[in-house]
Amino acid sequence: MEDVIKLPAAPGDGTQTKKRSRPKVDPEEEEKLRQQNLKKLAVLGEEDGTVKRLESLVFGTEDQLLERLVEEDEKLTGDLLLEEDRDEEEEEEEAHQELQPRQDAWVDEDDELEEEVDMTHRYRRNLMKGEAETTMSKQKLHQRMREQFQKSMGGTPSWAESSNQRKKKADDDDEDDDEDDLLRRTGNFVASSESLPGGILRVKKCLPANSARPSEDRLTTVQFHSSAQVILTAGLDQSLSLFQVDGKTNPKIQSIHLERFPIHKAQFSLDGEMVIATSLKNKMFYLYDMMDGRVVPVHSIRGLNEARVKEFCVCPDGGELLLTGTNGYLHLLTLKTNEVIRSLKINGDVSGVAFSHDGRKLFVNSEEGEVCVWDVRNSQCINRFSDDGCVRGTSIATSRNGRYLACGSQSGVVNIYSQEACLNSANPKPLKAVMNLLTSATSLTFNPSSEILAIASRVEDEAMRLVHLSSLTVFSNFPVAKRKVVYRTSCLDFSPHSGFFSLANNKGHAPLFRLLHYKDF
C-alpha cells in the first residue's frame, strides 16, 4: 500500500505527486520485543514484592508494629524496675553495713587477760577514788579514764560518739524541732507566755547608742525618750547629744555644747519636749527646748537658798522639778516661773528620792539609812523606817506597777520591799536582799513592765546586775562577754516598752542591748 503526499506546486508548474513507502516490520522481531517488555514488567513486579517483604520483616504490618513496640516498652520498663530494685537492695545493704559496729583490724590476746594495774603510780593517782583502789583491772581503768575525760569535756564530744549515739541524738534533735514547730504553729491554742522568764535573759548586744559621737569624758546620763525612738546622753565633756535608736547604726540627731558646763545630770521633761541639765559647782541649770531648738540658761531661782544644784527629778505632774539640796532639804520648783513653791526636810542628808507610780507619795532615802514616806499634796511625812541592815544609804527606786521599792546601800546590798508594807509598817522586812554587788549600789532602775530591776555601782568595772522580780533572782548570763563592755556605770535606763537597755560608763560610751523577750521599743 502506498501513501500519497501532495506537495505544493512550484510557481508556474502544475501539481506534483511524490510516493513514500512504509517500512516493513518483521513479525519475529516484534514478538521478541514484546517478550522483552514482559520480562521488564515482571522484574519490576519482583522488586515491589521484595520491598514489601523487607518492610514486613523489619516493621511487620501496622498491627504487628504496635504489638512489637508495646512488648519492647514493657520489657524496657521491667529492666529498669529490676535495676532500681537492685540499686535499693545495694543501698540497704551498704546502710546496714555502716550501722554494724566496725570490727577491730587485729585483736591482741593479751588484752583479754584480767591484768591488774598499779594505781599508786604518780600518773594514775588522780584516778583513785579511795585508798582501797591500789590496783584496778584494765577494763575498769579504761572506764574510769573515759568517765574522767567526759567530765572534763562536759560530756562525750561528737567525734567520740558511736554511730548509734549520733543517730539517736539526731532523732532527738528532730523531735525537738518538731515540738518547736508544733508550738509555733498551734496559734491561739498554745501561745508563748507573756511574762518574762527567769534564769537566762535573751539579750543581744548592739552598737553603742552614742557610737556616732562618743563622749570625750565620763558619761553621767543616759535616758530614753518616753514616746520617740530617741536616746539622750550627756557627760563631763560639756555636751548633750540625741540619737535615733535602731540598734544598727544609731544615727546622731543633734549635739549641744554647753560652754564651761560639765553636765552632772540631764533629763527629759515629762512631755518630752525639753531637756533639763544641771552641773557640778553652781546652781544654774539649762533648759533645752527641742521643738524650737533654743537653749535657755536659768541663772537664778527665786526662793532657793542653795549654793549649787546637782541632783533633781521630774515630778509626775510634769510641771515641777524636785531639787535635792543640802542638810536634808528638798525643794519643789515650778518651771513656769522658775521659783520654789515648797520645801521639805528630813533628818540627815538626802541620798535618793523616788515618786510612787501615781505621784502622790515620795520616798526619800537618807545617808543614815532611814527612809521617809511623804504625802506630796499635804507635805507630811506619813511613815518612816530603817532600811534593813543598812549603815549608809546610797540610792532608792520604785516600780511603775506600785508593787516594789528598792533601797541601795554603801555595802552593795540592795533590799527589795513591798511598797504596801513600806506605807503601813514601821519595820518592814525586805522580800529579798540582793548581795551581788560588792561596792556601793549607786544606781537603781526598774523597767517599765516592773519585771526587771537594774542595779549598778560606779566604783568598780562590770559591777552591774539585772534582777528578775517575779523569782527575785539575778539573771545568770548578764553581763557576760569576752571583753568588758560595762565598765563603771553611773546611769541606767530602759526604753518605754523595755525593748532596749542602755547604760552610761566612764569610758564615754553608752552600751546598748536588745532585750529579745520584748517586741516593742
Short mmCIF file of C-alpha atoms in Angstrom, two decimals:
data_model
loop_
_atom_site.label_atom_id
_atom_site.label_comp_id
_atom_site.label_asym_id
_atom_site.label_seq_id
_atom_site.Cartn_x
_atom_site.Cartn_y
_atom_site.Cartn_z
CA MET A 1 0.00 0.00 0.00
CA GLU A 2 1.36 3.36 -0.90
CA ASP A 3 0.79 6.68 0.79
CA VAL A 4 0.36 9.69 -1.41
CA ILE A 5 1.81 13.02 -0.20
CA LYS A 6 0.81 16.10 -2.03
CA LEU A 7 3.44 18.84 -2.26
CA PRO A 8 2.72 22.45 -3.05
CA ALA A 9 3.11 23.26 -6.68
CA ALA A 10 6.02 25.25 -7.77
CA PRO A 11 5.24 28.52 -9.39
CA GLY A 12 4.47 28.11 -12.89
CA ASP A 13 4.11 24.31 -12.53
CA GLY A 14 1.14 22.06 -12.01
CA THR A 15 0.64 19.79 -9.03
CA GLN A 16 3.41 17.20 -8.38
CA THR A 17 2.94 13.86 -6.57
CA LYS A 18 5.69 12.02 -4.62
CA LYS A 19 5.37 8.41 -3.49
CA ARG A 20 6.89 7.15 0.07
CA SER A 21 6.96 3.51 1.03
CA ARG A 22 6.11 2.28 4.75
CA PRO A 23 8.91 0.25 6.43
CA LYS A 24 8.19 -3.37 6.75
CA VAL A 25 8.07 -4.98 10.33
CA ASP A 26 9.42 -8.43 10.98
CA PRO A 27 6.91 -10.43 12.99
CA GLU A 28 9.60 -12.37 14.80
CA GLU A 29 11.41 -9.28 15.93
CA GLU A 30 8.13 -7.78 17.07
CA GLU A 31 7.35 -10.87 19.12
CA LYS A 32 10.83 -10.82 20.55
CA LEU A 33 10.47 -7.20 21.54
CA ARG A 34 7.12 -7.90 23.19
CA GLN A 35 8.64 -10.70 25.25
CA GLN A 36 11.44 -8.43 26.41
CA ASN A 37 8.89 -5.87 27.57
CA LEU A 38 7.02 -8.50 29.54
CA LYS A 39 10.22 -9.57 31.26
CA LYS A 40 10.91 -5.99 32.27
CA LEU A 41 7.45 -5.66 33.78
CA ALA A 42 7.96 -8.92 35.64
CA VAL A 43 11.27 -7.69 37.08
CA LEU A 44 9.58 -4.51 38.33
CA GLY A 45 6.90 -6.61 39.97
CA GLU A 46 9.52 -8.71 41.77
CA GLU A 47 11.21 -5.51 43.10
CA ASP A 48 7.91 -4.36 44.51
CA GLY A 49 7.37 -7.69 46.25
CA THR A 50 10.92 -7.69 47.69
CA VAL A 51 10.45 -4.22 49.11
CA LYS A 52 7.15 -5.26 50.66
CA ARG A 53 8.70 -8.36 52.18
CA LEU A 54 11.60 -6.29 53.54
CA GLU A 55 9.18 -3.87 55.12
CA SER A 56 7.22 -6.77 56.54
CA LEU A 57 10.33 -8.38 58.00
CA VAL A 58 11.64 -5.14 59.51
CA PHE A 59 8.45 -3.48 60.67
CA GLY A 60 5.75 -6.03 60.13
CA THR A 61 2.25 -4.93 59.45
CA GLU A 62 0.78 -1.96 61.32
CA ASP A 63 -0.79 -4.17 64.00
CA GLN A 64 2.37 -6.18 64.38
CA LEU A 65 4.39 -2.97 64.64
CA LEU A 66 2.20 -1.70 67.53
CA GLU A 67 2.39 -5.06 69.32
CA ARG A 68 6.17 -5.13 68.95
CA LEU A 69 6.52 -1.57 70.27
CA VAL A 70 4.34 -2.39 73.29
CA GLU A 71 6.34 -5.53 74.02
CA GLU A 72 9.64 -3.64 73.79
CA ASP A 73 8.32 -0.89 76.08
CA GLU A 74 7.17 -3.42 78.69
CA LYS A 75 10.49 -5.19 78.52
CA LEU A 76 12.41 -1.93 78.94
CA THR A 77 10.25 -0.93 81.88
CA GLY A 78 10.77 -4.27 83.54
CA ASP A 79 14.53 -3.99 83.11
CA LEU A 80 14.51 -0.52 84.69
CA LEU A 81 12.45 -1.75 87.63
CA LEU A 82 14.82 -4.62 88.15
CA GLU A 83 17.78 -2.22 88.12
CA GLU A 84 16.04 0.09 90.62
CA ASP A 85 15.26 -2.83 92.94
CA ARG A 86 18.86 -3.96 92.63
CA ASP A 87 20.11 -0.42 93.49
CA GLU A 88 17.79 -0.20 96.50
CA GLU A 89 18.97 -3.57 97.77
CA GLU A 90 22.59 -2.44 97.40
CA GLU A 91 21.89 0.83 99.27
CA GLU A 92 20.11 -1.00 102.09
CA GLU A 93 22.99 -3.43 102.33
CA GLU A 94 25.52 -0.57 102.47
CA ALA A 95 23.47 1.26 105.12
CA HIS A 96 23.21 -1.94 107.14
CA GLN A 97 26.95 -2.38 106.92
CA GLU A 98 27.50 1.20 108.13
CA LEU A 99 25.27 0.61 111.16
CA GLN A 100 27.19 -2.52 112.07
CA PRO A 101 29.96 -1.87 114.59
CA ARG A 102 33.36 -1.83 112.99
CA GLN A 103 35.47 -4.87 113.61
CA ASP A 104 38.92 -4.41 115.00
CA ALA A 105 41.65 -4.79 112.44
CA TRP A 106 43.52 -7.01 114.84
CA VAL A 107 42.98 -8.36 118.36
CA ASP A 108 45.66 -8.68 120.94
CA GLU A 109 45.08 -11.79 123.03
CA ASP A 110 46.90 -10.18 125.95
CA ASP A 111 44.13 -7.60 126.19
CA GLU A 112 41.67 -10.37 127.00
CA LEU A 113 43.58 -11.25 130.17
CA GLU A 114 42.42 -9.83 133.52
CA GLU A 115 45.61 -7.89 134.25
CA GLU A 116 45.76 -5.71 137.36
CA VAL A 117 47.21 -2.21 137.02
CA ASP A 118 49.14 -0.49 139.80
CA MET A 119 47.16 2.68 140.66
CA THR A 120 49.79 4.10 143.03
CA HIS A 121 51.83 5.30 140.08
CA ARG A 122 52.05 9.09 140.02
CA TYR A 123 50.38 9.20 136.58
CA ARG A 124 47.34 7.29 137.85
CA ARG A 125 46.89 8.54 141.41
CA ASN A 126 44.29 11.13 140.38
CA LEU A 127 42.06 8.32 139.09
CA MET A 128 41.78 6.70 142.52
CA LYS A 129 38.56 7.26 144.49
CA GLY A 130 39.86 5.75 147.71
CA GLU A 131 42.84 4.15 149.40
CA ALA A 132 41.42 0.68 148.67
CA GLU A 133 41.88 1.14 144.91
CA THR A 134 45.62 0.43 144.88
CA THR A 135 45.09 -1.91 141.93
CA MET A 136 42.49 -1.95 139.20
CA SER A 137 41.69 -4.10 136.19
CA LYS A 138 42.40 -2.81 132.72
CA GLN A 139 38.71 -2.71 131.83
CA LYS A 140 37.81 -0.73 134.95
CA LEU A 141 40.75 1.64 134.43
CA HIS A 142 39.63 2.20 130.87
CA GLN A 143 36.10 3.02 132.07
CA ARG A 144 37.47 5.35 134.79
CA MET A 145 39.59 7.23 132.27
CA ARG A 146 36.60 7.55 129.93
CA GLU A 147 34.47 9.00 132.76
CA GLN A 148 37.19 11.49 133.70
CA PHE A 149 37.58 12.58 130.09
CA GLN A 150 33.83 13.08 129.64
CA LYS A 151 33.69 15.06 132.88
CA SER A 152 36.50 17.36 131.79
CA MET A 153 34.92 17.82 128.34
CA GLY A 154 31.43 18.43 129.72
CA GLY A 155 30.13 15.26 128.09
CA THR A 156 31.12 12.99 125.23
CA PRO A 157 32.44 15.03 122.28
CA SER A 158 30.76 14.46 118.94
CA TRP A 159 33.83 12.90 117.36
CA ALA A 160 33.97 10.24 120.12
CA GLU A 161 30.33 9.21 119.81
CA SER A 162 29.36 5.97 118.13
CA SER A 163 27.18 5.95 115.04
CA ASN A 164 24.20 4.75 117.11
CA GLN A 165 24.68 7.60 119.59
CA ARG A 166 24.92 10.17 116.80
CA LYS A 167 21.79 8.75 115.17
CA LYS A 168 19.89 8.82 118.46
CA LYS A 169 20.95 12.43 119.10
CA ALA A 170 19.88 13.41 115.58
CA ASP A 171 16.49 11.76 116.17
CA ASP A 172 16.13 13.64 119.46
CA ASP A 173 17.01 16.92 117.74
CA ASP A 174 14.42 16.20 115.06
CA GLU A 175 11.83 15.54 117.74
CA ASP A 176 12.74 18.80 119.48
CA ASP A 177 12.47 20.65 116.17
CA ASP A 178 9.08 19.05 115.59
CA GLU A 179 7.95 20.12 119.05
CA ASP A 180 9.22 23.67 118.48
CA ASP A 181 7.49 23.74 115.12
CA LEU A 182 4.30 22.48 116.76
CA LEU A 183 4.45 25.23 119.36
CA ARG A 184 4.99 27.80 116.64
CA ARG A 185 2.09 26.56 114.52
CA THR A 186 -0.64 25.93 117.05
CA GLY A 187 -1.73 29.56 117.01
CA ASN A 188 -4.13 30.58 119.74
CA PHE A 189 -4.25 27.14 121.32
CA VAL A 190 -0.68 27.22 122.59
CA ALA A 191 0.95 30.65 122.92
CA SER A 192 4.22 31.72 124.49
CA SER A 193 3.95 33.21 127.97
CA GLU A 194 3.86 36.99 128.12
CA SER A 195 5.66 37.12 131.46
CA LEU A 196 9.45 37.33 131.49
CA PRO A 197 11.08 34.00 132.47
CA GLY A 198 13.92 33.97 134.96
CA GLY A 199 17.32 32.34 134.88
CA ILE A 200 18.60 33.22 131.41
CA LEU A 201 17.89 36.58 129.78
CA ARG A 202 17.62 36.54 126.00
CA VAL A 203 19.73 39.56 125.10
CA LYS A 204 21.64 40.79 122.06
CA LYS A 205 24.48 43.30 122.19
CA CYS A 206 24.02 46.18 119.74
CA LEU A 207 26.19 49.02 118.56
CA PRO A 208 26.63 51.59 121.39
CA ALA A 209 23.83 54.14 121.45
CA ASN A 210 26.27 57.04 121.06
CA SER A 211 28.66 55.38 118.61
CA ALA A 212 28.06 58.24 116.13
CA ARG A 213 29.50 60.66 118.71
CA PRO A 214 31.23 59.11 121.74
CA SER A 215 31.81 61.37 124.71
CA GLU A 216 35.32 62.62 125.31
CA ASP A 217 34.87 62.25 129.06
CA ARG A 218 32.81 60.23 131.52
CA LEU A 219 29.15 59.86 130.66
CA THR A 220 26.83 60.79 133.51
CA THR A 221 23.40 60.40 131.88
CA VAL A 222 21.60 58.08 129.52
CA GLN A 223 17.82 58.26 129.09
CA PHE A 224 15.29 57.04 126.51
CA HIS A 225 12.57 59.37 125.26
CA SER A 226 9.10 58.48 126.54
CA SER A 227 7.38 58.47 123.12
CA ALA A 228 10.02 58.76 120.36
CA GLN A 229 12.69 56.24 119.38
CA VAL A 230 15.36 58.60 120.72
CA ILE A 231 18.01 58.39 123.43
CA LEU A 232 19.76 61.20 125.32
CA THR A 233 23.37 61.09 126.52
CA ALA A 234 25.28 63.72 128.48
CA GLY A 235 28.57 63.87 130.34
CA LEU A 236 31.50 65.78 131.68
CA ASP A 237 32.64 66.82 128.18
CA GLN A 238 30.09 69.69 128.45
CA SER A 239 27.76 68.32 125.78
CA LEU A 240 24.46 66.53 125.47
CA SER A 241 23.50 64.52 122.38
CA LEU A 242 20.38 62.97 120.89
CA PHE A 243 20.47 59.76 118.84
CA GLN A 244 17.89 57.78 116.93
CA VAL A 245 17.83 54.22 118.25
CA ASP A 246 17.61 51.47 115.63
CA GLY A 247 20.12 49.03 117.12
CA LYS A 248 22.25 49.02 113.95
CA THR A 249 23.71 52.48 113.22
CA ASN A 250 22.01 54.71 115.84
CA PRO A 251 22.50 57.93 113.83
CA LYS A 252 23.06 61.20 115.66
CA ILE A 253 20.20 63.70 115.59
CA GLN A 254 21.77 66.67 117.35
CA SER A 255 24.54 67.59 119.76
CA ILE A 256 24.59 70.66 122.03
CA HIS A 257 27.76 72.03 123.62
CA LEU A 258 27.37 73.99 126.88
CA GLU A 259 30.41 76.16 127.47
CA ARG A 260 32.15 75.59 130.82
CA PHE A 261 29.25 73.44 131.97
CA PRO A 262 30.26 69.83 132.73
CA ILE A 263 26.90 68.09 132.91
CA HIS A 264 26.18 66.18 136.10
CA LYS A 265 22.64 65.15 135.16
CA ALA A 266 20.28 65.65 132.20
CA GLN A 267 16.70 64.50 131.86
CA PHE A 268 13.71 64.84 129.51
CA SER A 269 10.68 66.78 130.71
CA LEU A 270 7.52 64.76 131.18
CA ASP A 271 6.09 65.83 127.79
CA GLY A 272 9.41 65.06 126.11
CA GLU A 273 9.77 68.49 124.50
CA MET A 274 12.53 69.80 126.76
CA VAL A 275 15.82 68.68 128.31
CA ILE A 276 16.89 69.89 131.77
CA ALA A 277 20.61 69.81 132.58
CA THR A 278 22.49 70.58 135.82
CA SER A 279 26.19 70.90 136.53
CA LEU A 280 28.56 70.28 139.41
CA LYS A 281 29.55 73.53 141.10
CA ASN A 282 26.77 76.08 140.65
CA LYS A 283 23.00 76.41 140.95
CA MET A 284 22.49 77.49 137.35
CA PHE A 285 20.87 74.98 135.02
CA TYR A 286 19.95 74.86 131.33
CA LEU A 287 16.67 74.23 129.57
CA TYR A 288 16.96 72.97 126.00
CA ASP A 289 13.74 73.38 124.02
CA MET A 290 13.92 70.67 121.34
CA MET A 291 10.89 71.98 119.42
CA ASP A 292 12.32 75.47 118.95
CA GLY A 293 15.98 74.49 119.11
CA ARG A 294 16.64 77.08 121.87
CA VAL A 295 18.99 76.70 124.83
CA VAL A 296 17.80 78.79 127.79
CA PRO A 297 20.10 79.30 130.80
CA VAL A 298 18.43 79.70 134.20
CA HIS A 299 20.86 81.70 136.32
CA SER A 300 18.80 82.18 139.45
CA ILE A 301 15.85 80.52 141.17
CA ARG A 302 13.63 82.64 143.34
CA GLY A 303 13.39 81.35 146.88
CA LEU A 304 16.30 78.89 146.57
CA ASN A 305 18.99 79.31 149.22
CA GLU A 306 21.44 76.76 147.93
CA ALA A 307 24.98 77.22 146.68
CA ARG A 308 24.60 74.60 143.97
CA VAL A 309 22.05 72.31 142.33
CA LYS A 310 23.18 68.86 141.17
CA GLU A 311 20.50 66.27 141.77
CA PHE A 312 16.89 66.64 140.62
CA CYS A 313 13.99 64.60 139.29
CA VAL A 314 10.95 65.45 137.19
CA CYS A 315 7.68 65.28 139.11
CA PRO A 316 4.95 63.04 137.69
CA ASP A 317 2.64 66.01 137.15
CA GLY A 318 5.17 67.33 134.62
CA GLY A 319 5.23 70.99 135.55
CA GLU A 320 7.57 70.77 138.53
CA LEU A 321 11.08 69.70 139.46
CA LEU A 322 12.21 68.31 142.81
CA LEU A 323 15.67 69.67 143.63
CA THR A 324 17.94 67.99 146.19
CA GLY A 325 19.54 70.49 148.49
CA THR A 326 21.91 70.25 151.43
CA ASN A 327 21.21 69.40 155.11
CA GLY A 328 18.24 67.21 154.21
CA TYR A 329 16.27 69.81 152.22
CA LEU A 330 14.16 69.11 149.14
CA HIS A 331 12.78 71.97 147.05
CA LEU A 332 9.79 71.83 144.73
CA LEU A 333 10.38 74.11 141.75
CA THR A 334 7.77 75.18 139.16
CA LEU A 335 9.07 75.54 135.60
CA LYS A 336 6.55 78.22 134.73
CA THR A 337 8.09 80.91 136.94
CA ASN A 338 11.36 79.20 137.97
CA GLU A 339 10.65 79.65 141.68
CA VAL A 340 10.47 77.38 144.70
CA ILE A 341 6.89 76.81 145.83
CA ARG A 342 7.51 74.32 148.66
CA SER A 343 10.36 72.77 150.65
CA LEU A 344 10.64 69.52 152.63
CA LYS A 345 13.24 68.42 155.18
CA ILE A 346 14.40 65.09 156.56
CA ASN A 347 16.91 64.16 159.25
CA GLY A 348 20.35 63.76 157.70
CA ASP A 349 21.43 64.25 154.10
CA VAL A 350 19.37 63.06 151.15
CA SER A 351 20.89 60.14 149.21
CA GLY A 352 17.99 59.47 146.84
CA VAL A 353 14.34 60.21 146.06
CA ALA A 354 11.63 58.33 144.16
CA PHE A 355 7.97 59.05 143.45
CA SER A 356 5.22 56.45 143.63
CA HIS A 357 3.57 55.44 140.34
CA ASP A 358 0.67 57.88 140.87
CA GLY A 359 2.90 60.74 142.06
CA ARG A 360 1.08 61.10 145.39
CA LYS A 361 3.83 59.59 147.56
CA LEU A 362 7.50 60.47 147.78
CA PHE A 363 10.11 58.04 149.14
CA VAL A 364 13.27 59.73 150.44
CA ASN A 365 16.37 57.75 151.42
CA SER A 366 18.85 59.38 153.79
CA GLU A 367 22.54 58.71 154.11
CA GLU A 368 21.82 57.43 157.63
CA GLY A 369 19.80 54.55 156.16
CA GLU A 370 16.36 55.89 157.09
CA VAL A 371 13.51 56.01 154.56
CA CYS A 372 10.79 58.67 154.88
CA VAL A 373 7.46 58.44 153.07
CA TRP A 374 5.87 61.81 152.26
CA ASP A 375 2.38 62.75 151.16
CA VAL A 376 3.17 65.18 148.35
CA ARG A 377 -0.17 67.01 148.44
CA ASN A 378 -0.10 67.67 152.19
CA SER A 379 3.71 67.86 152.59
CA GLN A 380 3.51 65.46 155.54
CA CYS A 381 5.71 62.51 156.47
CA ILE A 382 3.27 59.63 156.82
CA ASN A 383 5.77 56.88 157.62
CA ARG A 384 9.44 56.27 158.24
CA PHE A 385 11.51 53.12 158.68
CA SER A 386 15.11 51.98 158.71
CA ASP A 387 16.43 50.12 155.71
CA ASP A 388 17.14 46.61 156.97
CA GLY A 389 20.84 46.19 157.79
CA CYS A 390 21.81 49.46 156.10
CA VAL A 391 24.52 51.65 157.63
CA ARG A 392 24.69 54.24 154.87
CA GLY A 393 22.04 54.64 152.18
CA THR A 394 23.05 55.47 148.60
CA SER A 395 20.04 55.09 146.27
CA ILE A 396 16.32 54.34 146.01
CA ALA A 397 13.83 53.43 143.24
CA THR A 398 10.16 52.47 142.84
CA SER A 399 8.43 50.25 140.28
CA ARG A 400 5.74 51.60 137.99
CA ASN A 401 3.19 48.98 138.97
CA GLY A 402 3.31 50.18 142.58
CA ARG A 403 4.47 46.85 143.99
CA TYR A 404 8.19 47.24 144.72
CA LEU A 405 10.60 49.61 146.44
CA ALA A 406 14.37 49.10 146.19
CA CYS A 407 16.94 50.65 148.53
CA GLY A 408 20.68 50.56 147.88
CA SER A 409 23.45 50.85 150.45
CA GLN A 410 27.14 51.60 150.56
CA SER A 411 27.92 47.95 151.29
CA GLY A 412 26.40 46.95 147.93
CA VAL A 413 23.31 45.27 149.38
CA VAL A 414 20.05 46.13 147.62
CA ASN A 415 16.89 45.44 149.64
CA ILE A 416 13.65 44.91 147.70
CA TYR A 417 10.48 45.75 149.65
CA SER A 418 6.77 45.64 149.07
CA GLN A 419 5.55 49.24 148.67
CA GLU A 420 2.40 48.42 150.60
CA ALA A 421 4.46 47.26 153.58
CA CYS A 422 6.60 50.40 153.39
CA LEU A 423 3.48 52.57 153.57
CA ASN A 424 1.89 50.77 156.52
CA SER A 425 4.66 49.21 158.61
CA ALA A 426 7.23 50.87 160.83
CA ASN A 427 9.58 47.92 160.42
CA PRO A 428 9.00 46.27 157.01
CA LYS A 429 11.05 43.24 156.11
CA PRO A 430 12.63 43.05 152.64
CA LEU A 431 11.30 40.49 150.19
CA LYS A 432 14.86 39.92 149.00
CA ALA A 433 18.32 41.19 149.84
CA VAL A 434 20.39 41.21 146.64
CA MET A 435 24.05 40.84 147.55
CA ASN A 436 25.67 40.53 144.14
CA LEU A 437 27.36 43.93 144.31
CA LEU A 438 30.47 44.26 146.49
CA THR A 439 30.72 48.05 146.27
CA SER A 440 28.30 50.92 146.81
CA ALA A 441 24.97 50.48 144.97
CA THR A 442 24.74 53.90 143.31
CA SER A 443 22.17 53.27 140.53
CA LEU A 444 18.78 51.52 140.70
CA THR A 445 16.20 51.39 137.88
CA PHE A 446 13.04 49.35 137.32
CA ASN A 447 11.98 48.54 133.78
CA PRO A 448 8.56 49.84 132.60
CA SER A 449 6.84 46.45 132.99
CA SER A 450 8.20 46.09 136.56
CA GLU A 451 9.76 42.71 135.74
CA ILE A 452 13.44 43.72 135.94
CA LEU A 453 15.46 45.73 138.46
CA ALA A 454 18.81 47.01 137.19
CA ILE A 455 21.42 47.66 139.88
CA ALA A 456 24.92 49.06 139.39
CA SER A 457 27.93 50.57 141.15
CA ARG A 458 30.14 53.29 139.68
CA VAL A 459 33.04 52.20 141.90
CA GLU A 460 34.07 49.04 140.02
CA ASP A 461 34.04 47.77 136.43
CA GLU A 462 31.38 45.21 135.47
CA ALA A 463 29.54 45.92 138.75
CA MET A 464 26.06 45.71 137.24
CA ARG A 465 23.30 43.12 137.52
CA LEU A 466 19.72 42.58 136.36
CA VAL A 467 17.26 41.12 138.89
CA HIS A 468 14.22 39.08 137.83
CA LEU A 469 11.49 40.37 140.17
CA SER A 470 8.98 37.51 139.88
CA SER A 471 11.50 34.99 141.18
CA LEU A 472 13.72 37.58 142.99
CA THR A 473 16.79 36.05 141.35
CA VAL A 474 19.63 37.55 139.34
CA PHE A 475 19.94 36.71 135.65
CA SER A 476 22.99 34.49 135.40
CA ASN A 477 24.09 35.43 131.88
CA PHE A 478 24.30 39.22 132.16
CA PRO A 479 26.71 40.83 131.87
CA VAL A 480 28.79 38.06 130.30
CA ALA A 481 31.15 38.98 127.45
CA LYS A 482 34.61 38.12 126.15
CA ARG A 483 35.76 41.63 126.95
CA LYS A 484 34.49 44.37 129.22
CA VAL A 485 31.55 46.39 127.93
CA VAL A 486 30.02 47.74 131.14
CA TYR A 487 32.95 49.38 132.99
CA ARG A 488 31.98 51.82 135.76
CA THR A 489 28.30 52.58 135.39
CA SER A 490 26.81 55.86 136.53
CA CYS A 491 23.32 55.65 134.98
CA LEU A 492 20.88 53.00 133.72
CA ASP A 493 17.68 53.17 131.69
CA PHE A 494 15.15 51.05 129.76
CA SER A 495 13.25 52.06 126.62
CA PRO A 496 9.49 52.77 127.01
CA HIS A 497 8.48 49.14 126.31
CA SER A 498 11.70 47.53 127.58
CA GLY A 499 12.87 46.52 124.10
CA PHE A 500 16.27 48.16 124.71
CA PHE A 501 18.51 48.69 127.73
CA SER A 502 21.43 51.10 127.95
CA LEU A 503 23.89 52.46 130.49
CA ALA A 504 26.42 55.27 130.81
CA ASN A 505 30.01 54.35 131.68
CA ASN A 506 33.23 56.16 132.49
CA LYS A 507 34.71 55.46 129.03
CA GLY A 508 32.30 57.87 127.32
CA HIS A 509 30.21 55.11 125.75
CA ALA A 510 26.58 54.08 126.16
CA PRO A 511 26.46 50.29 125.54
CA LEU A 512 23.12 49.25 124.07
CA PHE A 513 21.43 45.88 124.49
CA ARG A 514 18.34 44.44 122.82
CA LEU A 515 16.09 42.50 125.22
CA LEU A 516 14.60 39.93 122.87
CA HIS A 517 11.67 38.99 125.10
CA TYR A 518 10.05 42.37 124.47
CA LYS A 519 8.79 43.01 120.94
CA ASP A 520 8.31 46.79 121.06
CA PHE A 521 10.71 49.69 121.59
#
